[in-house]
mmCIF file of C-alpha atoms in Angstrom:
data_model
loop_
_atom_site.group_PDB
_atom_site.id
_atom_site.type_symbol
_atom_site.label_atom_id
_atom_site.label_comp_id
_atom_site.label_asym_id
_atom_site.label_seq_id
_atom_site.Cartn_x
_atom_site.Cartn_y
_atom_site.Cartn_z
ATOM 1 C CA MET A 1 29.869 42.601 -50.313
ATOM 2 C CA SER A 2 28.137 39.184 -49.664
ATOM 3 C CA LYS A 3 30.629 36.423 -49.540
ATOM 4 C CA LYS A 4 30.056 34.355 -52.790
ATOM 5 C CA ILE A 5 29.046 30.236 -51.930
ATOM 6 C CA LEU A 6 29.354 26.762 -54.341
ATOM 7 C CA ILE A 7 27.663 24.349 -53.792
ATOM 8 C CA THR A 8 28.160 21.079 -55.859
ATOM 9 C CA GLY A 9 25.371 19.349 -56.217
ATOM 10 C CA GLY A 10 22.961 21.952 -56.395
ATOM 11 C CA THR A 11 19.999 21.158 -57.733
ATOM 12 C CA GLY A 12 20.032 17.334 -55.399
ATOM 13 C CA TYR A 13 17.902 16.691 -51.920
ATOM 14 C CA ILE A 14 20.157 18.391 -49.098
ATOM 15 C CA GLY A 15 21.995 21.067 -51.654
ATOM 16 C CA SER A 16 18.718 22.202 -52.577
ATOM 17 C CA HIS A 17 17.291 22.516 -49.083
ATOM 18 C CA THR A 18 21.132 24.104 -48.170
ATOM 19 C CA ALA A 19 20.849 26.667 -51.180
ATOM 20 C CA VAL A 20 17.661 28.072 -49.721
ATOM 21 C CA GLU A 21 18.921 28.411 -46.182
ATOM 22 C CA LEU A 22 22.231 30.484 -47.353
ATOM 23 C CA LEU A 23 19.738 32.238 -49.785
ATOM 24 C CA GLN A 24 17.877 33.452 -46.987
ATOM 25 C CA LYS A 25 20.968 34.198 -45.280
ATOM 26 C CA ASN A 26 22.178 36.430 -48.143
ATOM 27 C CA TYR A 27 25.380 34.754 -49.944
ATOM 28 C CA GLU A 28 25.699 34.699 -53.015
ATOM 29 C CA VAL A 29 25.347 31.467 -53.700
ATOM 30 C CA PHE A 30 26.809 29.622 -56.805
ATOM 31 C CA LEU A 31 24.747 25.889 -58.202
ATOM 32 C CA VAL A 32 26.044 23.179 -60.248
ATOM 33 C CA ASP A 33 25.969 19.667 -60.460
ATOM 34 C CA ASN A 34 24.480 17.125 -63.789
ATOM 35 C CA PHE A 35 21.238 16.798 -63.029
ATOM 36 C CA SER A 36 21.831 12.717 -62.456
ATOM 37 C CA ASN A 37 19.478 12.324 -59.826
ATOM 38 C CA SER A 38 17.362 15.631 -59.625
ATOM 39 C CA HIS A 39 15.708 17.996 -61.535
ATOM 40 C CA SER A 40 15.910 21.695 -62.963
ATOM 41 C CA SER A 41 12.613 22.479 -62.261
ATOM 42 C CA VAL A 42 14.609 22.892 -58.315
ATOM 43 C CA LEU A 43 15.156 25.733 -58.860
ATOM 44 C CA GLN A 44 11.895 27.247 -59.676
ATOM 45 C CA GLY A 45 10.998 26.260 -55.984
ATOM 46 C CA ILE A 46 14.228 27.724 -54.577
ATOM 47 C CA LYS A 47 13.308 30.902 -56.388
ATOM 48 C CA LYS A 48 9.271 30.560 -55.186
ATOM 49 C CA ILE A 49 10.497 29.793 -51.209
ATOM 50 C CA THR A 50 13.570 32.821 -51.491
ATOM 51 C CA SER A 51 12.232 34.733 -53.973
ATOM 52 C CA LYS A 52 15.964 34.386 -55.556
ATOM 53 C CA GLU A 53 17.188 32.217 -58.082
ATOM 54 C CA PRO A 54 20.925 31.269 -56.998
ATOM 55 C CA HIS A 55 23.674 30.863 -59.815
ATOM 56 C CA PHE A 56 22.876 27.449 -62.025
ATOM 57 C CA THR A 57 25.095 25.808 -64.659
ATOM 58 C CA LYS A 58 25.114 22.750 -65.614
ATOM 59 C CA LEU A 59 29.134 21.449 -64.593
ATOM 60 C CA GLU A 60 30.151 17.530 -64.507
ATOM 61 C CA LEU A 61 32.577 17.561 -62.261
ATOM 62 C CA THR A 62 34.712 14.241 -63.663
ATOM 63 C CA ASP A 63 35.152 16.573 -66.302
ATOM 64 C CA LYS A 64 38.781 18.068 -65.958
ATOM 65 C CA GLU A 65 39.058 20.613 -68.588
ATOM 66 C CA ALA A 66 35.026 21.765 -67.520
ATOM 67 C CA VAL A 67 35.665 21.774 -63.625
ATOM 68 C CA ALA A 68 38.892 24.263 -64.559
ATOM 69 C CA ALA A 69 36.669 26.224 -67.046
ATOM 70 C CA TYR A 70 33.969 26.492 -64.668
ATOM 71 C CA PHE A 71 37.359 27.535 -61.701
ATOM 72 C CA GLU A 72 38.567 30.239 -64.087
ATOM 73 C CA ASP A 73 35.301 31.501 -64.932
ATOM 74 C CA HIS A 74 34.187 31.151 -60.369
ATOM 75 C CA HIS A 75 38.489 31.648 -59.071
ATOM 76 C CA ASP A 76 36.667 33.975 -56.154
ATOM 77 C CA LEU A 77 34.895 32.426 -54.312
ATOM 78 C CA ASP A 78 34.665 32.216 -50.905
ATOM 79 C CA ALA A 79 33.968 28.288 -50.028
ATOM 80 C CA VAL A 80 32.600 24.922 -51.015
ATOM 81 C CA ILE A 81 30.051 23.488 -49.825
ATOM 82 C CA HIS A 82 30.247 19.695 -51.458
ATOM 83 C CA PHE A 83 27.295 17.284 -51.912
ATOM 84 C CA ALA A 84 28.254 15.888 -56.014
ATOM 85 C CA ALA A 85 27.768 12.156 -55.074
ATOM 86 C CA LEU A 86 26.388 8.832 -56.037
ATOM 87 C CA LYS A 87 24.534 7.680 -53.232
ATOM 88 C CA ALA A 88 22.746 4.469 -53.479
ATOM 89 C CA VAL A 89 24.541 1.607 -51.248
ATOM 90 C CA GLY A 90 23.026 -1.075 -53.218
ATOM 91 C CA GLU A 91 23.597 -0.127 -56.608
ATOM 92 C CA SER A 92 27.344 0.939 -55.515
ATOM 93 C CA VAL A 93 27.717 -2.875 -54.292
ATOM 94 C CA GLU A 94 26.824 -3.921 -58.047
ATOM 95 C CA LYS A 95 28.703 -1.099 -59.911
ATOM 96 C CA PRO A 96 31.538 -0.645 -57.941
ATOM 97 C CA LEU A 97 33.867 1.037 -60.698
ATOM 98 C CA LEU A 98 31.098 3.447 -61.146
ATOM 99 C CA TYR A 99 31.107 4.876 -57.839
ATOM 100 C CA TYR A 100 34.665 5.008 -57.096
ATOM 101 C CA TYR A 101 35.717 7.166 -60.257
ATOM 102 C CA ASN A 102 32.999 8.929 -59.702
ATOM 103 C CA ASN A 103 33.074 10.269 -56.077
ATOM 104 C CA ILE A 104 36.603 10.199 -56.139
ATOM 105 C CA VAL A 105 37.712 11.859 -59.481
ATOM 106 C CA SER A 106 35.144 14.904 -58.332
ATOM 107 C CA LEU A 107 36.334 15.926 -55.313
ATOM 108 C CA LEU A 108 39.914 15.091 -56.966
ATOM 109 C CA LEU A 109 39.264 17.462 -59.227
ATOM 110 C CA LEU A 110 37.759 20.541 -57.197
ATOM 111 C CA LEU A 111 39.991 20.294 -54.529
ATOM 112 C CA GLU A 112 43.298 20.587 -56.970
ATOM 113 C CA ASN A 113 40.649 23.723 -58.511
ATOM 114 C CA MET A 114 40.257 24.978 -55.159
ATOM 115 C CA ILE A 115 44.149 25.102 -54.000
ATOM 116 C CA ALA A 116 44.466 26.322 -57.518
ATOM 117 C CA TYR A 117 42.703 29.525 -56.747
ATOM 118 C CA ASN A 118 42.745 29.798 -53.503
ATOM 119 C CA ILE A 119 39.513 29.505 -52.219
ATOM 120 C CA PRO A 120 40.093 28.530 -48.538
ATOM 121 C CA TYR A 121 36.997 26.728 -46.888
ATOM 122 C CA LEU A 122 35.325 22.805 -47.753
ATOM 123 C CA VAL A 123 32.195 21.620 -45.930
ATOM 124 C CA PHE A 124 31.788 18.022 -47.173
ATOM 125 C CA SER A 125 29.218 15.880 -47.262
ATOM 126 C CA SER A 126 29.985 12.882 -45.721
ATOM 127 C CA SER A 127 27.899 9.778 -44.123
ATOM 128 C CA CYS A 128 27.167 8.316 -41.436
ATOM 129 C CA THR A 129 28.228 5.116 -43.262
ATOM 130 C CA VAL A 130 32.001 5.371 -42.568
ATOM 131 C CA TYR A 131 31.785 3.461 -38.862
ATOM 132 C CA GLY A 132 30.222 0.470 -40.289
ATOM 133 C CA GLU A 133 28.126 -1.303 -38.358
ATOM 134 C CA PRO A 134 28.941 -0.019 -34.620
ATOM 135 C CA ASP A 135 30.313 -1.618 -31.294
ATOM 136 C CA LYS A 136 29.215 1.317 -29.461
ATOM 137 C CA LEU A 137 25.532 3.301 -29.374
ATOM 138 C CA PRO A 138 25.521 5.617 -29.969
ATOM 139 C CA ILE A 139 27.756 7.264 -32.331
ATOM 140 C CA LYS A 140 30.858 9.736 -31.015
ATOM 141 C CA GLU A 141 32.786 11.559 -33.501
ATOM 142 C CA THR A 142 36.085 9.497 -32.005
ATOM 143 C CA ALA A 143 34.425 5.903 -32.264
ATOM 144 C CA PRO A 144 36.795 3.184 -34.719
ATOM 145 C CA ILE A 145 36.333 4.155 -38.583
ATOM 146 C CA LYS A 146 36.028 0.553 -39.184
ATOM 147 C CA PRO A 147 36.100 -1.612 -42.790
ATOM 148 C CA ALA A 148 32.740 -0.201 -45.256
ATOM 149 C CA LEU A 149 30.061 -2.223 -45.792
ATOM 150 C CA SER A 150 29.251 -0.653 -49.259
ATOM 151 C CA PRO A 151 31.435 0.598 -52.065
ATOM 152 C CA TYR A 152 29.046 3.972 -51.268
ATOM 153 C CA GLY A 153 30.587 4.114 -47.903
ATOM 154 C CA ASN A 154 33.889 3.443 -48.794
ATOM 155 C CA THR A 155 34.223 5.945 -51.051
ATOM 156 C CA LYS A 156 32.930 8.182 -48.193
ATOM 157 C CA GLN A 157 35.720 7.175 -46.175
ATOM 158 C CA ILE A 158 38.655 7.444 -49.015
ATOM 159 C CA SER A 159 37.535 10.670 -49.057
ATOM 160 C CA GLU A 160 37.581 12.186 -45.471
ATOM 161 C CA GLU A 161 41.590 10.310 -45.537
ATOM 162 C CA ILE A 162 42.048 12.799 -49.010
ATOM 163 C CA ILE A 163 40.578 15.759 -47.128
ATOM 164 C CA LEU A 164 42.074 14.848 -43.820
ATOM 165 C CA ASP A 165 45.703 14.582 -44.720
ATOM 166 C CA LEU A 166 44.947 17.643 -47.882
ATOM 167 C CA ALA A 167 44.563 20.079 -44.238
ATOM 168 C CA LYS A 168 47.677 18.302 -43.044
ATOM 169 C CA VAL A 169 49.597 19.970 -45.565
ATOM 170 C CA GLN A 170 48.457 22.778 -47.318
ATOM 171 C CA GLU A 171 47.903 26.585 -45.706
ATOM 172 C CA ASN A 172 45.273 28.202 -46.713
ATOM 173 C CA PHE A 173 42.842 25.463 -46.231
ATOM 174 C CA SER A 174 40.419 24.656 -44.281
ATOM 175 C CA ALA A 175 37.799 21.607 -44.422
ATOM 176 C CA ILE A 176 34.041 20.413 -42.019
ATOM 177 C CA LEU A 177 33.752 16.594 -42.032
ATOM 178 C CA LEU A 178 29.831 16.163 -41.258
ATOM 179 C CA ARG A 179 28.698 12.829 -40.791
ATOM 180 C CA TYR A 180 25.173 12.658 -41.472
ATOM 181 C CA PHE A 181 22.421 10.584 -40.877
ATOM 182 C CA ASN A 182 19.125 9.696 -42.284
ATOM 183 C CA PRO A 183 17.898 12.711 -44.479
ATOM 184 C CA ILE A 184 14.202 13.166 -44.620
ATOM 185 C CA GLY A 185 11.436 15.557 -45.392
ATOM 186 C CA ALA A 186 10.837 18.363 -47.302
ATOM 187 C CA HIS A 187 10.748 22.008 -46.591
ATOM 188 C CA PRO A 188 7.424 23.302 -44.897
ATOM 189 C CA SER A 189 6.398 25.635 -48.157
ATOM 190 C CA GLY A 190 5.951 22.227 -50.362
ATOM 191 C CA PHE A 191 7.765 23.777 -53.071
ATOM 192 C CA ILE A 192 11.298 21.198 -52.864
ATOM 193 C CA GLY A 193 11.601 17.829 -51.294
ATOM 194 C CA GLU A 194 13.066 14.367 -51.964
ATOM 195 C CA LEU A 195 12.656 13.621 -56.171
ATOM 196 C CA PRO A 196 14.662 10.967 -57.152
ATOM 197 C CA ILE A 197 14.603 9.338 -60.147
ATOM 198 C CA GLY A 198 13.410 5.994 -60.861
ATOM 199 C CA ILE A 199 13.007 3.534 -58.223
ATOM 200 C CA PRO A 200 13.496 5.442 -54.632
ATOM 201 C CA ASN A 201 16.822 3.897 -52.511
ATOM 202 C CA ASN A 202 15.937 5.932 -49.846
ATOM 203 C CA LEU A 203 13.076 5.309 -47.567
ATOM 204 C CA VAL A 204 11.118 8.294 -47.102
ATOM 205 C CA PRO A 205 10.423 8.850 -50.256
ATOM 206 C CA TYR A 206 9.645 5.272 -50.865
ATOM 207 C CA ILE A 207 6.513 6.252 -48.856
ATOM 208 C CA THR A 208 5.422 8.914 -49.909
ATOM 209 C CA GLN A 209 5.146 7.200 -54.076
ATOM 210 C CA THR A 210 3.438 4.480 -52.561
ATOM 211 C CA ALA A 211 1.206 6.833 -50.182
ATOM 212 C CA ALA A 212 1.163 8.677 -54.206
ATOM 213 C CA GLY A 213 -0.067 5.412 -56.234
ATOM 214 C CA VAL A 214 3.053 5.814 -57.860
ATOM 215 C CA ARG A 215 4.392 2.851 -56.096
ATOM 216 C CA ASP A 216 2.194 -0.251 -55.790
ATOM 217 C CA VAL A 217 3.834 -1.452 -52.282
ATOM 218 C CA LEU A 218 6.532 -0.175 -50.342
ATOM 219 C CA HIS A 219 9.054 -2.800 -49.793
ATOM 220 C CA ILE A 220 10.640 -3.282 -46.574
ATOM 221 C CA PHE A 221 14.231 -5.175 -46.348
ATOM 222 C CA GLY A 222 14.947 -7.596 -43.417
ATOM 223 C CA ASP A 223 12.316 -7.567 -40.019
ATOM 224 C CA ASP A 224 15.147 -10.111 -38.645
ATOM 225 C CA TYR A 225 17.067 -8.103 -37.051
ATOM 226 C CA ASP A 226 18.367 -7.832 -33.710
ATOM 227 C CA THR A 227 16.454 -4.849 -32.743
ATOM 228 C CA PRO A 228 12.662 -4.581 -31.063
ATOM 229 C CA ASP A 229 10.313 -5.329 -33.928
ATOM 230 C CA GLY A 230 13.265 -6.737 -36.248
ATOM 231 C CA THR A 231 13.824 -3.729 -38.762
ATOM 232 C CA CYS A 232 16.923 -1.252 -39.172
ATOM 233 C CA ILE A 233 16.098 1.497 -36.542
ATOM 234 C CA ARG A 234 18.048 4.350 -38.613
ATOM 235 C CA ASP A 235 18.518 8.175 -36.767
ATOM 236 C CA TYR A 236 16.430 10.393 -39.174
ATOM 237 C CA ILE A 237 16.442 13.833 -39.486
ATOM 238 C CA HIS A 238 14.756 16.279 -41.264
ATOM 239 C CA VAL A 239 16.278 17.863 -43.568
ATOM 240 C CA VAL A 240 16.088 21.487 -43.125
ATOM 241 C CA ASP A 241 18.343 20.884 -39.789
ATOM 242 C CA LEU A 242 20.794 19.773 -41.568
ATOM 243 C CA ALA A 243 21.011 22.210 -43.864
ATOM 244 C CA ARG A 244 21.181 24.458 -41.616
ATOM 245 C CA ALA A 245 24.106 22.361 -39.823
ATOM 246 C CA HIS A 246 25.616 23.353 -42.722
ATOM 247 C CA ILE A 247 25.310 26.254 -42.521
ATOM 248 C CA ALA A 248 27.123 26.194 -39.033
ATOM 249 C CA ALA A 249 30.019 24.246 -40.121
ATOM 250 C CA LEU A 250 30.334 27.150 -43.143
ATOM 251 C CA GLU A 251 30.502 30.269 -40.955
ATOM 252 C CA ARG A 252 32.781 28.499 -38.171
ATOM 253 C CA LEU A 253 35.134 28.534 -41.365
ATOM 254 C CA LEU A 254 34.519 31.934 -42.575
ATOM 255 C CA ASN A 255 34.319 32.993 -39.333
ATOM 256 C CA ASN A 256 38.029 31.750 -38.572
ATOM 257 C CA GLU A 257 36.660 29.831 -35.573
ATOM 258 C CA ASN A 258 38.055 26.068 -36.100
ATOM 259 C CA GLU A 259 40.556 24.905 -33.446
ATOM 260 C CA THR A 260 42.410 22.879 -36.786
ATOM 261 C CA SER A 261 42.019 22.036 -40.036
ATOM 262 C CA CYS A 262 39.497 19.450 -40.171
ATOM 263 C CA GLU A 263 37.183 19.047 -37.794
ATOM 264 C CA ILE A 264 34.137 16.498 -38.017
ATOM 265 C CA PHE A 265 30.734 16.391 -36.981
ATOM 266 C CA ASN A 266 28.675 14.232 -36.643
ATOM 267 C CA ILE A 267 24.257 15.563 -37.536
ATOM 268 C CA GLY A 268 21.457 13.186 -36.513
ATOM 269 C CA THR A 269 19.164 13.512 -33.670
ATOM 270 C CA GLY A 270 20.979 11.051 -31.431
ATOM 271 C CA ARG A 271 18.361 9.178 -31.506
ATOM 272 C CA GLY A 272 17.009 6.262 -33.252
ATOM 273 C CA HIS A 273 14.049 4.684 -35.340
ATOM 274 C CA SER A 274 12.938 1.371 -36.852
ATOM 275 C CA VAL A 275 11.617 1.315 -40.138
ATOM 276 C CA LEU A 276 8.137 -0.559 -39.028
ATOM 277 C CA GLU A 277 8.303 2.531 -36.247
ATOM 278 C CA ILE A 278 8.326 5.164 -39.534
ATOM 279 C CA VAL A 279 6.106 4.300 -41.936
ATOM 280 C CA HIS A 280 3.365 3.048 -39.531
ATOM 281 C CA THR A 281 4.427 7.243 -37.644
ATOM 282 C CA PHE A 282 3.557 7.885 -41.870
ATOM 283 C CA GLU A 283 0.512 6.335 -41.430
ATOM 284 C CA LYS A 284 -0.361 8.472 -38.250
ATOM 285 C CA VAL A 285 0.395 11.618 -39.156
ATOM 286 C CA ASN A 286 -0.751 11.269 -42.556
ATOM 287 C CA ASN A 287 -4.752 9.410 -41.515
ATOM 288 C CA MET A 288 -3.697 6.711 -43.878
ATOM 289 C CA ILE A 289 -2.857 2.432 -44.451
ATOM 290 C CA LEU A 290 0.421 2.189 -46.268
ATOM 291 C CA PRO A 291 0.596 -1.651 -48.154
ATOM 292 C CA TYR A 292 4.145 -2.731 -47.067
ATOM 293 C CA VAL A 293 5.463 -6.208 -48.009
ATOM 294 C CA ILE A 294 8.756 -7.710 -46.266
ATOM 295 C CA ASP A 295 11.625 -8.500 -48.565
ATOM 296 C CA ASP A 296 14.862 -10.029 -47.818
ATOM 297 C CA ARG A 297 17.347 -7.987 -46.451
ATOM 298 C CA ARG A 298 19.925 -5.695 -48.695
ATOM 299 C CA GLU A 299 23.535 -5.425 -49.285
ATOM 300 C CA GLY A 300 25.986 -3.135 -47.017
ATOM 301 C CA ASP A 301 22.568 -2.668 -44.408
ATOM 302 C CA VAL A 302 23.575 -1.713 -40.917
ATOM 303 C CA GLU A 303 21.647 -3.655 -38.320
ATOM 304 C CA LYS A 304 21.514 -0.013 -36.785
ATOM 305 C CA VAL A 305 22.778 3.630 -36.170
ATOM 306 C CA TRP A 306 22.150 6.617 -34.144
ATOM 307 C CA ALA A 307 24.627 9.253 -33.647
ATOM 308 C CA ASP A 308 25.938 10.854 -30.709
ATOM 309 C CA THR A 309 25.123 15.022 -31.326
ATOM 310 C CA ASN A 310 27.090 16.761 -28.499
ATOM 311 C CA LYS A 311 29.914 17.901 -30.139
ATOM 312 C CA ALA A 312 27.356 19.642 -33.232
ATOM 313 C CA GLN A 313 25.028 21.274 -29.825
ATOM 314 C CA LYS A 314 27.874 22.732 -28.735
ATOM 315 C CA ILE A 315 31.069 23.574 -30.960
ATOM 316 C CA LEU A 316 28.622 23.994 -34.207
ATOM 317 C CA ASN A 317 25.222 26.011 -31.444
ATOM 318 C CA TRP A 318 23.462 23.313 -34.106
ATOM 319 C CA LYS A 319 20.964 21.684 -32.477
ATOM 320 C CA PRO A 320 17.536 19.920 -34.497
ATOM 321 C CA GLN A 321 14.559 21.564 -34.369
ATOM 322 C CA PHE A 322 11.943 19.480 -36.238
ATOM 323 C CA SER A 323 10.500 15.956 -35.318
ATOM 324 C CA ILE A 324 9.989 12.670 -36.972
ATOM 325 C CA GLU A 325 6.086 14.049 -36.821
ATOM 326 C CA ASP A 326 6.863 17.219 -38.703
ATOM 327 C CA ALA A 327 9.318 14.880 -41.361
ATOM 328 C CA LEU A 328 7.048 12.522 -42.223
ATOM 329 C CA ARG A 329 4.551 15.136 -42.603
ATOM 330 C CA ASP A 330 6.287 17.842 -44.568
ATOM 331 C CA ALA A 331 7.422 14.811 -47.214
ATOM 332 C CA TRP A 332 3.983 13.886 -48.196
ATOM 333 C CA GLN A 333 2.722 17.632 -48.632
ATOM 334 C CA TRP A 334 6.408 17.820 -50.718
ATOM 335 C CA GLU A 335 5.121 14.695 -52.891
ATOM 336 C CA LYS A 336 1.127 15.635 -52.845
ATOM 337 C CA ASN A 337 1.576 19.492 -54.727
ATOM 338 C CA TYR A 338 4.291 17.456 -56.876
ATOM 339 C CA ARG A 339 2.317 15.520 -58.336
ATOM 340 C CA GLY A 340 -0.380 17.603 -57.688
ATOM 341 C CA ILE A 341 -2.312 15.738 -55.005
ATOM 342 C CA LYS A 342 -5.591 17.237 -53.981
ATOM 343 C CA SER A 343 -6.129 16.782 -50.162
#
């Protein structure tokens, strides 16, 4: 019998790529999503890649009765991978209550039902935002958790604390928190990728939409940071590598290899790239010139951050396989496929 795995936010960017990896390893995959920042067409993309269909249910994870009904129908799940959350830093600054309500209530309802139905394992989608502005780079998992720079970042800190507190006292419950850095790229098939609703908050879909003519110009937020070219530095990781890290974490839990009831891992490449480096690398690998303008800094943005990934490489036996060039080539291939642009 194959293990039954629930992915919340399953039609989202990282969730859909994780679904592909699970299906290709013959897990039985259940997806829930409310399509607040994703499209139902993603389900067809998953099927095209894997020739398999995940079980899908449209579900609002802040609806207590709906979540309880879902778990009553799916009480024999083996584990949950929890992605579903609002995630735009800038929007969270403008709409803090929306972010606190959505991201915290959904987690609480999920955990309540996992405990009620004795579903023992959780892989949680956390973020490097929990570190705030770091004192030392690269960041290790032991780095201090600083006051968050945005309500979004704070929801990730609070969520981690909730899971850690539960894992301390709840028998038969274990979790792995993956603090990941900046996922970019798309599945190499071009069938699924990053497709935000409205104006993208993340750099690479903004780049690909500008390249496709959907956006007139790329906006870069600030060029006066204390970095070599003045733009923010991030640790960009190919989304397929990130998806595979979730599988490694899940299998550690399923095989009872975890050493404590709640483990934490950074997931990144261990290298930082500036915003302008990403723009110019995209131009180079895809042979084009992008129009861009420099805007004011965006509130909530950290100046520079990249990961120490030694712990994940050693304990999860995971390491990234794709380069930045691969990620930017795959991102553009996905955008072209989606828009019907001929090469």
